[in-house]
Amino acid sequence: MSRKLFIAGNWKMNTSQAGSVDLAKALVEAIGSVDKVDMAVCPPAVYLSSVADALSGSNIALGGQNVFYQDNGAFTGELSTAMLKDVGCKYVIIGHSERRHVIGESDELINRKVVKSLADGMSVILCVGELLEQRQADQTSEVVTRQIKIGLESVHAADMASITIAYEPVWAIGTGVTASPAQAQEVHAMIRNLLAEMYDESVADATIIQYGGSVKPSNAAELLGQSDIDGALVGGAALKAEDFAGIVQAGM
Ligand code: PGA
């Protein structure tokens, strides 16, 4: 089955009001009409509205970097799915390694966010990936399997069309060290087999599995050329329009 590539930019805690709009406008100019590849950007929450305006009419979708699992109320600092949708988000990143390992989110919390986002009609980018010491101890498959099994608990096959899995080995994020295409492909294939076990072959075949971790224009084509790599979640290189555009073009 042929899966449409999906390239998403995670701007993390970067840019400014003016800088986020400039970046979005430059992306629209460079790749706004691309339709061979699905595209999204995930700016900081405070800039979502202005980036939404800048992206309007283009093929670049908007996503949040995080969400909470309640509708509203006394949850200081949190954002609901309704708020994200209200400002134009289609996607939300859940379980990014920085939220797992810097902020301390558990698989169970991540699962609640996934279930809530799906129930409210959002598309989820669920991030998974092992730490360096886990890879060195040969625990990659065990760690990623646990993150996916708990992260997708009580998610039904019918909802899997709204799930993208992003495999991001933590040791490759923001470090300039990329997993080799073969290393990434091996884990992607393992994830697809796991999805076949948890659901069925057709869900496994249809699910988009992105790679993330120091993706840049110079390594994108080789990574995206692997049979089970269906896109990229891009951090650092998403902050420069020409680099993000170069990655999108590498997928075309
Ligand atoms: P990076 O980040 O491209 O800067 O390594 C990827 C990510 O954290 O999603």
PDB file of C-alpha atoms and ligand atoms in Angstrom:
ATOM      1  CA  MET A   1       0.000   0.000   0.000  1.00  0.00           C
ATOM      2  CA  SER A   2       1.279   3.454  -0.696  1.00  0.00           C
ATOM      3  CA  ARG A   3       1.209   5.854   2.175  1.00  0.00           C
ATOM      4  CA  LYS A   4       1.297   9.612   1.659  1.00  0.00           C
ATOM      5  CA  LEU A   5       4.381  11.122   3.263  1.00  0.00           C
ATOM      6  CA  PHE A   6       3.743  13.433   6.194  1.00  0.00           C
ATOM      7  CA  ILE A   7       6.336  16.023   7.227  1.00  0.00           C
ATOM      8  CA  ALA A   8       5.663  17.987  10.406  1.00  0.00           C
ATOM      9  CA  GLY A   9       7.685  20.781  11.991  1.00  0.00           C
ATOM     10  CA  ASN A  10       7.926  20.992  15.758  1.00  0.00           C
ATOM     11  CA  TRP A  11       9.020  24.523  16.587  1.00  0.00           C
ATOM     12  CA  LYS A  12       9.312  23.673  20.308  1.00  0.00           C
ATOM     13  CA  MET A  13       9.877  26.730  22.574  1.00  0.00           C
ATOM     14  CA  ASN A  14      11.292  28.868  19.777  1.00  0.00           C
ATOM     15  CA  THR A  15      10.428  31.909  17.643  1.00  0.00           C
ATOM     16  CA  SER A  16       8.579  35.082  18.613  1.00  0.00           C
ATOM     17  CA  GLN A  17       5.311  36.703  17.588  1.00  0.00           C
ATOM     18  CA  ALA A  18       6.877  38.344  14.523  1.00  0.00           C
ATOM     19  CA  GLY A  19       9.329  35.505  13.867  1.00  0.00           C
ATOM     20  CA  SER A  20       6.635  32.831  13.877  1.00  0.00           C
ATOM     21  CA  VAL A  21       4.569  34.746  11.333  1.00  0.00           C
ATOM     22  CA  ASP A  22       7.600  35.405   9.128  1.00  0.00           C
ATOM     23  CA  LEU A  23       8.522  31.722   9.218  1.00  0.00           C
ATOM     24  CA  ALA A  24       4.976  30.662   8.369  1.00  0.00           C
ATOM     25  CA  LYS A  25       4.805  33.137   5.481  1.00  0.00           C
ATOM     26  CA  ALA A  26       8.135  31.948   4.105  1.00  0.00           C
ATOM     27  CA  LEU A  27       6.890  28.340   4.251  1.00  0.00           C
ATOM     28  CA  VAL A  28       3.689  29.243   2.426  1.00  0.00           C
ATOM     29  CA  GLU A  29       5.756  30.919  -0.259  1.00  0.00           C
ATOM     30  CA  ALA A  30       8.130  27.944  -0.608  1.00  0.00           C
ATOM     31  CA  ILE A  31       5.847  24.918  -0.234  1.00  0.00           C
ATOM     32  CA  GLY A  32       2.328  26.183   0.467  1.00  0.00           C
ATOM     33  CA  SER A  33       0.853  24.575  -2.631  1.00  0.00           C
ATOM     34  CA  VAL A  34       2.606  21.194  -2.380  1.00  0.00           C
ATOM     35  CA  ASP A  35       0.013  18.433  -2.404  1.00  0.00           C
ATOM     36  CA  LYS A  36       2.121  15.308  -2.875  1.00  0.00           C
ATOM     37  CA  VAL A  37       3.186  15.410   0.759  1.00  0.00           C
ATOM     38  CA  ASP A  38       1.078  16.181   3.847  1.00  0.00           C
ATOM     39  CA  MET A  39       2.590  19.018   5.892  1.00  0.00           C
ATOM     40  CA  ALA A  40       2.020  20.611   9.279  1.00  0.00           C
ATOM     41  CA  VAL A  41       3.760  23.015  11.627  1.00  0.00           C
ATOM     42  CA  CYS A  42       3.433  23.100  15.405  1.00  0.00           C
ATOM     43  CA  PRO A  43       4.358  26.516  16.805  1.00  0.00           C
ATOM     44  CA  PRO A  44       4.292  27.533  20.466  1.00  0.00           C
ATOM     45  CA  ALA A  45       0.681  27.777  21.683  1.00  0.00           C
ATOM     46  CA  VAL A  46       0.746  31.564  22.093  1.00  0.00           C
ATOM     47  CA  TYR A  47       1.502  31.988  18.387  1.00  0.00           C
ATOM     48  CA  LEU A  48      -0.995  29.466  17.014  1.00  0.00           C
ATOM     49  CA  SER A  49      -3.582  32.071  16.024  1.00  0.00           C
ATOM     50  CA  SER A  50      -1.217  34.316  14.146  1.00  0.00           C
ATOM     51  CA  VAL A  51       0.473  31.367  12.434  1.00  0.00           C
ATOM     52  CA  ALA A  52      -3.003  30.066  11.486  1.00  0.00           C
ATOM     53  CA  ASP A  53      -3.695  33.382   9.750  1.00  0.00           C
ATOM     54  CA  ALA A  54      -0.386  33.259   7.915  1.00  0.00           C
ATOM     55  CA  LEU A  55      -1.003  29.665   6.744  1.00  0.00           C
ATOM     56  CA  SER A  56      -4.578  30.259   5.660  1.00  0.00           C
ATOM     57  CA  GLY A  57      -5.346  29.075   2.139  1.00  0.00           C
ATOM     58  CA  SER A  58      -2.157  26.985   1.986  1.00  0.00           C
ATOM     59  CA  ASN A  59      -1.732  23.215   2.232  1.00  0.00           C
ATOM     60  CA  ILE A  60       0.241  23.510   5.472  1.00  0.00           C
ATOM     61  CA  ALA A  61      -1.822  22.385   8.456  1.00  0.00           C
ATOM     62  CA  LEU A  62      -1.459  23.574  12.035  1.00  0.00           C
ATOM     63  CA  GLY A  63      -0.766  21.528  15.144  1.00  0.00           C
ATOM     64  CA  GLY A  64      -0.325  22.039  18.873  1.00  0.00           C
ATOM     65  CA  GLN A  65       2.689  20.723  20.793  1.00  0.00           C
ATOM     66  CA  ASN A  66       0.679  19.483  23.765  1.00  0.00           C
ATOM     67  CA  VAL A  67      -2.860  19.229  25.137  1.00  0.00           C
ATOM     68  CA  PHE A  68      -4.647  18.284  28.368  1.00  0.00           C
ATOM     69  CA  TYR A  69      -7.349  15.648  28.737  1.00  0.00           C
ATOM     70  CA  GLN A  70     -10.034  17.761  30.401  1.00  0.00           C
ATOM     71  CA  ASP A  71     -12.486  20.098  28.654  1.00  0.00           C
ATOM     72  CA  ASN A  72     -12.008  23.120  30.927  1.00  0.00           C
ATOM     73  CA  GLY A  73     -11.701  24.119  34.550  1.00  0.00           C
ATOM     74  CA  ALA A  74      -9.024  24.608  37.159  1.00  0.00           C
ATOM     75  CA  PHE A  75      -5.995  23.283  35.261  1.00  0.00           C
ATOM     76  CA  THR A  76      -3.605  26.195  35.346  1.00  0.00           C
ATOM     77  CA  GLY A  77      -1.384  26.425  32.316  1.00  0.00           C
ATOM     78  CA  GLU A  78      -3.085  23.656  30.358  1.00  0.00           C
ATOM     79  CA  LEU A  79      -4.882  23.756  26.987  1.00  0.00           C
ATOM     80  CA  SER A  80      -7.929  21.790  25.851  1.00  0.00           C
ATOM     81  CA  THR A  81      -8.643  20.142  22.526  1.00  0.00           C
ATOM     82  CA  ALA A  82     -11.467  22.671  22.015  1.00  0.00           C
ATOM     83  CA  MET A  83      -8.983  25.533  22.411  1.00  0.00           C
ATOM     84  CA  LEU A  84      -6.574  24.004  19.921  1.00  0.00           C
ATOM     85  CA  LYS A  85      -9.354  23.384  17.418  1.00  0.00           C
ATOM     86  CA  ASP A  86     -10.724  26.871  18.006  1.00  0.00           C
ATOM     87  CA  VAL A  87      -7.493  28.414  16.721  1.00  0.00           C
ATOM     88  CA  GLY A  88      -7.288  26.103  13.725  1.00  0.00           C
ATOM     89  CA  CYS A  89      -5.288  23.064  14.849  1.00  0.00           C
ATOM     90  CA  LYS A  90      -5.892  19.780  13.094  1.00  0.00           C
ATOM     91  CA  TYR A  91      -3.001  17.969  14.783  1.00  0.00           C
ATOM     92  CA  VAL A  92      -1.537  17.685  18.244  1.00  0.00           C
ATOM     93  CA  ILE A  93       1.836  16.232  19.224  1.00  0.00           C
ATOM     94  CA  ILE A  94       1.520  13.980  22.283  1.00  0.00           C
ATOM     95  CA  GLY A  95       4.266  12.275  24.244  1.00  0.00           C
ATOM     96  CA  HIS A  96       7.239  14.106  22.790  1.00  0.00           C
ATOM     97  CA  SER A  97      10.433  12.931  24.480  1.00  0.00           C
ATOM     98  CA  GLU A  98      10.991  16.363  25.996  1.00  0.00           C
ATOM     99  CA  ARG A  99       7.596  16.098  27.685  1.00  0.00           C
ATOM    100  CA  ARG A 100       8.353  12.558  28.799  1.00  0.00           C
ATOM    101  CA  HIS A 101      11.897  13.129  30.029  1.00  0.00           C
ATOM    102  CA  VAL A 102      12.119  16.846  30.908  1.00  0.00           C
ATOM    103  CA  ILE A 103       8.580  17.452  32.158  1.00  0.00           C
ATOM    104  CA  GLY A 104       8.030  13.904  33.425  1.00  0.00           C
ATOM    105  CA  GLU A 105       4.918  12.728  31.572  1.00  0.00           C
ATOM    106  CA  SER A 106       4.040   9.058  32.013  1.00  0.00           C
ATOM    107  CA  ASP A 107       2.713   6.608  29.427  1.00  0.00           C
ATOM    108  CA  GLU A 108      -0.612   6.650  31.283  1.00  0.00           C
ATOM    109  CA  LEU A 109      -0.942  10.449  31.117  1.00  0.00           C
ATOM    110  CA  ILE A 110       0.016  10.355  27.456  1.00  0.00           C
ATOM    111  CA  ASN A 111      -2.675   7.731  26.828  1.00  0.00           C
ATOM    112  CA  ARG A 112      -5.357   9.929  28.442  1.00  0.00           C
ATOM    113  CA  LYS A 113      -4.353  12.795  26.159  1.00  0.00           C
ATOM    114  CA  VAL A 114      -4.416  10.533  23.089  1.00  0.00           C
ATOM    115  CA  VAL A 115      -7.866   9.142  23.898  1.00  0.00           C
ATOM    116  CA  LYS A 116      -9.305  12.604  24.600  1.00  0.00           C
ATOM    117  CA  SER A 117      -7.842  14.116  21.428  1.00  0.00           C
ATOM    118  CA  LEU A 118      -9.244  11.320  19.255  1.00  0.00           C
ATOM    119  CA  ALA A 119     -12.649  11.590  20.924  1.00  0.00           C
ATOM    120  CA  ASP A 120     -12.659  15.288  20.052  1.00  0.00           C
ATOM    121  CA  GLY A 121     -11.735  14.741  16.431  1.00  0.00           C
ATOM    122  CA  MET A 122      -8.086  15.732  16.442  1.00  0.00           C
ATOM    123  CA  SER A 123      -5.291  13.933  14.621  1.00  0.00           C
ATOM    124  CA  VAL A 124      -2.537  12.828  16.970  1.00  0.00           C
ATOM    125  CA  ILE A 125       1.210  12.570  16.429  1.00  0.00           C
ATOM    126  CA  LEU A 126       2.211  10.109  19.146  1.00  0.00           C
ATOM    127  CA  CYS A 127       5.957  10.239  19.813  1.00  0.00           C
ATOM    128  CA  VAL A 128       7.943   7.253  21.044  1.00  0.00           C
ATOM    129  CA  GLY A 129      11.631   6.474  21.313  1.00  0.00           C
ATOM    130  CA  GLU A 130      14.370   5.061  23.485  1.00  0.00           C
ATOM    131  CA  LEU A 131      17.099   6.787  25.498  1.00  0.00           C
ATOM    132  CA  LEU A 132      20.743   6.159  24.614  1.00  0.00           C
ATOM    133  CA  GLU A 133      21.276   3.894  27.624  1.00  0.00           C
ATOM    134  CA  GLN A 134      18.200   1.892  26.669  1.00  0.00           C
ATOM    135  CA  ARG A 135      19.525   1.380  23.136  1.00  0.00           C
ATOM    136  CA  GLN A 136      22.909   0.394  24.517  1.00  0.00           C
ATOM    137  CA  ALA A 137      21.214  -2.111  26.830  1.00  0.00           C
ATOM    138  CA  ASP A 138      19.330  -3.569  23.853  1.00  0.00           C
ATOM    139  CA  GLN A 139      15.983  -2.369  25.181  1.00  0.00           C
ATOM    140  CA  THR A 140      14.830  -0.334  22.166  1.00  0.00           C
ATOM    141  CA  SER A 141      12.127  -2.710  21.105  1.00  0.00           C
ATOM    142  CA  GLU A 142      10.875  -3.266  24.649  1.00  0.00           C
ATOM    143  CA  VAL A 143      10.700   0.482  25.403  1.00  0.00           C
ATOM    144  CA  VAL A 144       9.015   1.428  22.132  1.00  0.00           C
ATOM    145  CA  THR A 145       6.562  -1.478  22.433  1.00  0.00           C
ATOM    146  CA  ARG A 146       5.561  -0.386  25.934  1.00  0.00           C
ATOM    147  CA  GLN A 147       5.153   3.262  24.867  1.00  0.00           C
ATOM    148  CA  ILE A 148       2.921   2.245  21.956  1.00  0.00           C
ATOM    149  CA  LYS A 149       0.883  -0.360  23.824  1.00  0.00           C
ATOM    150  CA  ILE A 150       0.104   1.961  26.727  1.00  0.00           C
ATOM    151  CA  GLY A 151      -0.104   5.084  24.552  1.00  0.00           C
ATOM    152  CA  LEU A 152      -2.742   3.441  22.348  1.00  0.00           C
ATOM    153  CA  GLU A 153      -4.645   1.624  25.071  1.00  0.00           C
ATOM    154  CA  SER A 154      -8.380   1.605  24.273  1.00  0.00           C
ATOM    155  CA  VAL A 155      -7.759   3.231  20.883  1.00  0.00           C
ATOM    156  CA  HIS A 156      -9.830   1.256  18.370  1.00  0.00           C
ATOM    157  CA  ALA A 157      -8.859   0.298  14.839  1.00  0.00           C
ATOM    158  CA  ALA A 158     -11.368   2.783  13.439  1.00  0.00           C
ATOM    159  CA  ASP A 159      -9.502   5.638  15.132  1.00  0.00           C
ATOM    160  CA  MET A 160      -6.071   4.599  13.917  1.00  0.00           C
ATOM    161  CA  ALA A 161      -6.476   6.669  10.731  1.00  0.00           C
ATOM    162  CA  SER A 162      -6.121   9.703  13.012  1.00  0.00           C
ATOM    163  CA  ILE A 163      -2.883   8.449  14.584  1.00  0.00           C
ATOM    164  CA  THR A 164       0.608   9.134  13.283  1.00  0.00           C
ATOM    165  CA  ILE A 165       3.435   7.471  15.187  1.00  0.00           C
ATOM    166  CA  ALA A 166       6.687   9.437  15.367  1.00  0.00           C
ATOM    167  CA  TYR A 167       9.691   7.275  16.174  1.00  0.00           C
ATOM    168  CA  GLU A 168      12.284   9.582  17.692  1.00  0.00           C
ATOM    169  CA  PRO A 169      15.307   7.965  19.302  1.00  0.00           C
ATOM    170  CA  VAL A 170      16.047  10.384  22.148  1.00  0.00           C
ATOM    171  CA  TRP A 171      19.791  10.237  21.490  1.00  0.00           C
ATOM    172  CA  ALA A 172      19.195  11.619  17.993  1.00  0.00           C
ATOM    173  CA  ILE A 173      17.015  14.579  18.975  1.00  0.00           C
ATOM    174  CA  GLY A 174      18.733  17.940  18.680  1.00  0.00           C
ATOM    175  CA  THR A 175      22.130  16.277  18.835  1.00  0.00           C
ATOM    176  CA  GLY A 176      23.063  16.297  15.166  1.00  0.00           C
ATOM    177  CA  VAL A 177      23.374  12.503  15.442  1.00  0.00           C
ATOM    178  CA  THR A 178      20.835  10.840  13.175  1.00  0.00           C
ATOM    179  CA  ALA A 179      19.875   7.207  13.383  1.00  0.00           C
ATOM    180  CA  SER A 180      21.213   5.581  10.244  1.00  0.00           C
ATOM    181  CA  PRO A 181      18.501   4.846   7.693  1.00  0.00           C
ATOM    182  CA  ALA A 182      18.964   1.137   8.480  1.00  0.00           C
ATOM    183  CA  GLN A 183      18.680   1.669  12.254  1.00  0.00           C
ATOM    184  CA  ALA A 184      15.535   3.742  11.802  1.00  0.00           C
ATOM    185  CA  GLN A 185      14.010   1.317   9.280  1.00  0.00           C
ATOM    186  CA  GLU A 186      14.548  -1.577  11.681  1.00  0.00           C
ATOM    187  CA  VAL A 187      12.532   0.090  14.435  1.00  0.00           C
ATOM    188  CA  HIS A 188       9.873   1.331  12.004  1.00  0.00           C
ATOM    189  CA  ALA A 189       9.359  -2.215  10.723  1.00  0.00           C
ATOM    190  CA  MET A 190       9.121  -3.456  14.312  1.00  0.00           C
ATOM    191  CA  ILE A 191       6.467  -0.806  15.039  1.00  0.00           C
ATOM    192  CA  ARG A 192       4.482  -1.801  11.963  1.00  0.00           C
ATOM    193  CA  ASN A 193       4.570  -5.465  13.025  1.00  0.00           C
ATOM    194  CA  LEU A 194       3.418  -4.455  16.481  1.00  0.00           C
ATOM    195  CA  LEU A 195       0.467  -2.552  14.978  1.00  0.00           C
ATOM    196  CA  ALA A 196      -0.434  -5.637  12.943  1.00  0.00           C
ATOM    197  CA  GLU A 197      -0.446  -7.661  16.171  1.00  0.00           C
ATOM    198  CA  MET A 198      -2.442  -5.067  18.122  1.00  0.00           C
ATOM    199  CA  TYR A 199      -4.895  -4.331  15.274  1.00  0.00           C
ATOM    200  CA  ASP A 200      -4.547  -5.988  11.876  1.00  0.00           C
ATOM    201  CA  GLU A 201      -2.512  -5.845   8.672  1.00  0.00           C
ATOM    202  CA  SER A 202      -4.621  -3.147   7.087  1.00  0.00           C
ATOM    203  CA  VAL A 203      -4.206  -0.793  10.065  1.00  0.00           C
ATOM    204  CA  ALA A 204      -0.476  -1.551  10.157  1.00  0.00           C
ATOM    205  CA  ASP A 205      -0.198  -0.899   6.408  1.00  0.00           C
ATOM    206  CA  ALA A 206      -2.080   2.379   6.538  1.00  0.00           C
ATOM    207  CA  THR A 207      -0.473   3.953   9.622  1.00  0.00           C
ATOM    208  CA  ILE A 208       1.982   6.770   8.969  1.00  0.00           C
ATOM    209  CA  ILE A 209       5.201   6.279  10.938  1.00  0.00           C
ATOM    210  CA  GLN A 210       7.428   9.355  10.964  1.00  0.00           C
ATOM    211  CA  TYR A 211      11.084   9.393  11.888  1.00  0.00           C
ATOM    212  CA  GLY A 212      12.404  12.243  14.032  1.00  0.00           C
ATOM    213  CA  GLY A 213      15.858  13.174  15.267  1.00  0.00           C
ATOM    214  CA  SER A 214      18.208  15.567  13.451  1.00  0.00           C
ATOM    215  CA  VAL A 215      16.413  15.277  10.121  1.00  0.00           C
ATOM    216  CA  LYS A 216      17.761  17.840   7.660  1.00  0.00           C
ATOM    217  CA  PRO A 217      17.662  18.382   3.900  1.00  0.00           C
ATOM    218  CA  SER A 218      20.924  16.472   3.424  1.00  0.00           C
ATOM    219  CA  ASN A 219      19.749  13.243   5.098  1.00  0.00           C
ATOM    220  CA  ALA A 220      16.008  13.402   4.416  1.00  0.00           C
ATOM    221  CA  ALA A 221      15.902  11.635   1.056  1.00  0.00           C
ATOM    222  CA  GLU A 222      17.742   8.583   2.321  1.00  0.00           C
ATOM    223  CA  LEU A 223      15.626   8.313   5.473  1.00  0.00           C
ATOM    224  CA  LEU A 224      12.374   8.880   3.576  1.00  0.00           C
ATOM    225  CA  GLY A 225      13.468   6.283   1.032  1.00  0.00           C
ATOM    226  CA  GLN A 226      13.199   3.476   3.602  1.00  0.00           C
ATOM    227  CA  SER A 227      10.144   1.326   3.078  1.00  0.00           C
ATOM    228  CA  ASP A 228       8.632   1.866   6.534  1.00  0.00           C
ATOM    229  CA  ILE A 229       9.564   5.534   7.004  1.00  0.00           C
ATOM    230  CA  ASP A 230       6.561   7.596   5.962  1.00  0.00           C
ATOM    231  CA  GLY A 231       7.613  11.082   6.912  1.00  0.00           C
ATOM    232  CA  ALA A 232       9.499  13.115   9.449  1.00  0.00           C
ATOM    233  CA  LEU A 233       8.954  15.092  12.615  1.00  0.00           C
ATOM    234  CA  VAL A 234      11.472  17.901  12.337  1.00  0.00           C
ATOM    235  CA  GLY A 235      12.756  20.097  15.157  1.00  0.00           C
ATOM    236  CA  GLY A 236      15.809  22.281  14.540  1.00  0.00           C
ATOM    237  CA  ALA A 237      15.558  22.250  10.755  1.00  0.00           C
ATOM    238  CA  ALA A 238      11.890  23.284  10.942  1.00  0.00           C
ATOM    239  CA  LEU A 239      12.967  26.722  12.174  1.00  0.00           C
ATOM    240  CA  LYS A 240      14.440  27.644   8.796  1.00  0.00           C
ATOM    241  CA  ALA A 241      11.956  27.812   5.931  1.00  0.00           C
ATOM    242  CA  GLU A 242      14.460  26.688   3.331  1.00  0.00           C
ATOM    243  CA  ASP A 243      15.528  23.670   5.384  1.00  0.00           C
ATOM    244  CA  PHE A 244      11.965  22.563   6.098  1.00  0.00           C
ATOM    245  CA  ALA A 245      11.076  23.123   2.443  1.00  0.00           C
ATOM    246  CA  GLY A 246      14.148  21.107   1.447  1.00  0.00           C
ATOM    247  CA  ILE A 247      12.979  18.191   3.576  1.00  0.00           C
ATOM    248  CA  VAL A 248       9.487  18.347   2.053  1.00  0.00           C
ATOM    249  CA  GLN A 249      11.031  18.450  -1.422  1.00  0.00           C
ATOM    250  CA  ALA A 250      13.225  15.468  -0.593  1.00  0.00           C
ATOM    251  CA  GLY A 251      10.001  13.519  -0.081  1.00  0.00           C
ATOM    252  CA  MET A 252       8.501  14.438  -3.442  1.00  0.00           C
TER     253      MET A 252
HETATM  254  P1  PGA B   1      15.437  17.687  15.969  1.00  0.00           P
HETATM  255  O1  PGA B   1      14.103  17.452  16.835  1.00  0.00           O
HETATM  256  O2  PGA B   1      15.012  17.604  14.525  1.00  0.00           O
HETATM  257  O3  PGA B   1      15.922  19.035  16.365  1.00  0.00           O
HETATM  258  O4  PGA B   1      16.383  16.586  16.336  1.00  0.00           O
HETATM  259  C1  PGA B   1      13.153  16.502  16.453  1.00  0.00           C
HETATM  260  C2  PGA B   1      12.020  16.476  17.445  1.00  0.00           C
HETATM  261  O5  PGA B   1      12.277  16.609  18.648  1.00  0.00           O
HETATM  262  O6  PGA B   1      10.848  16.315  17.069  1.00  0.00           O
END
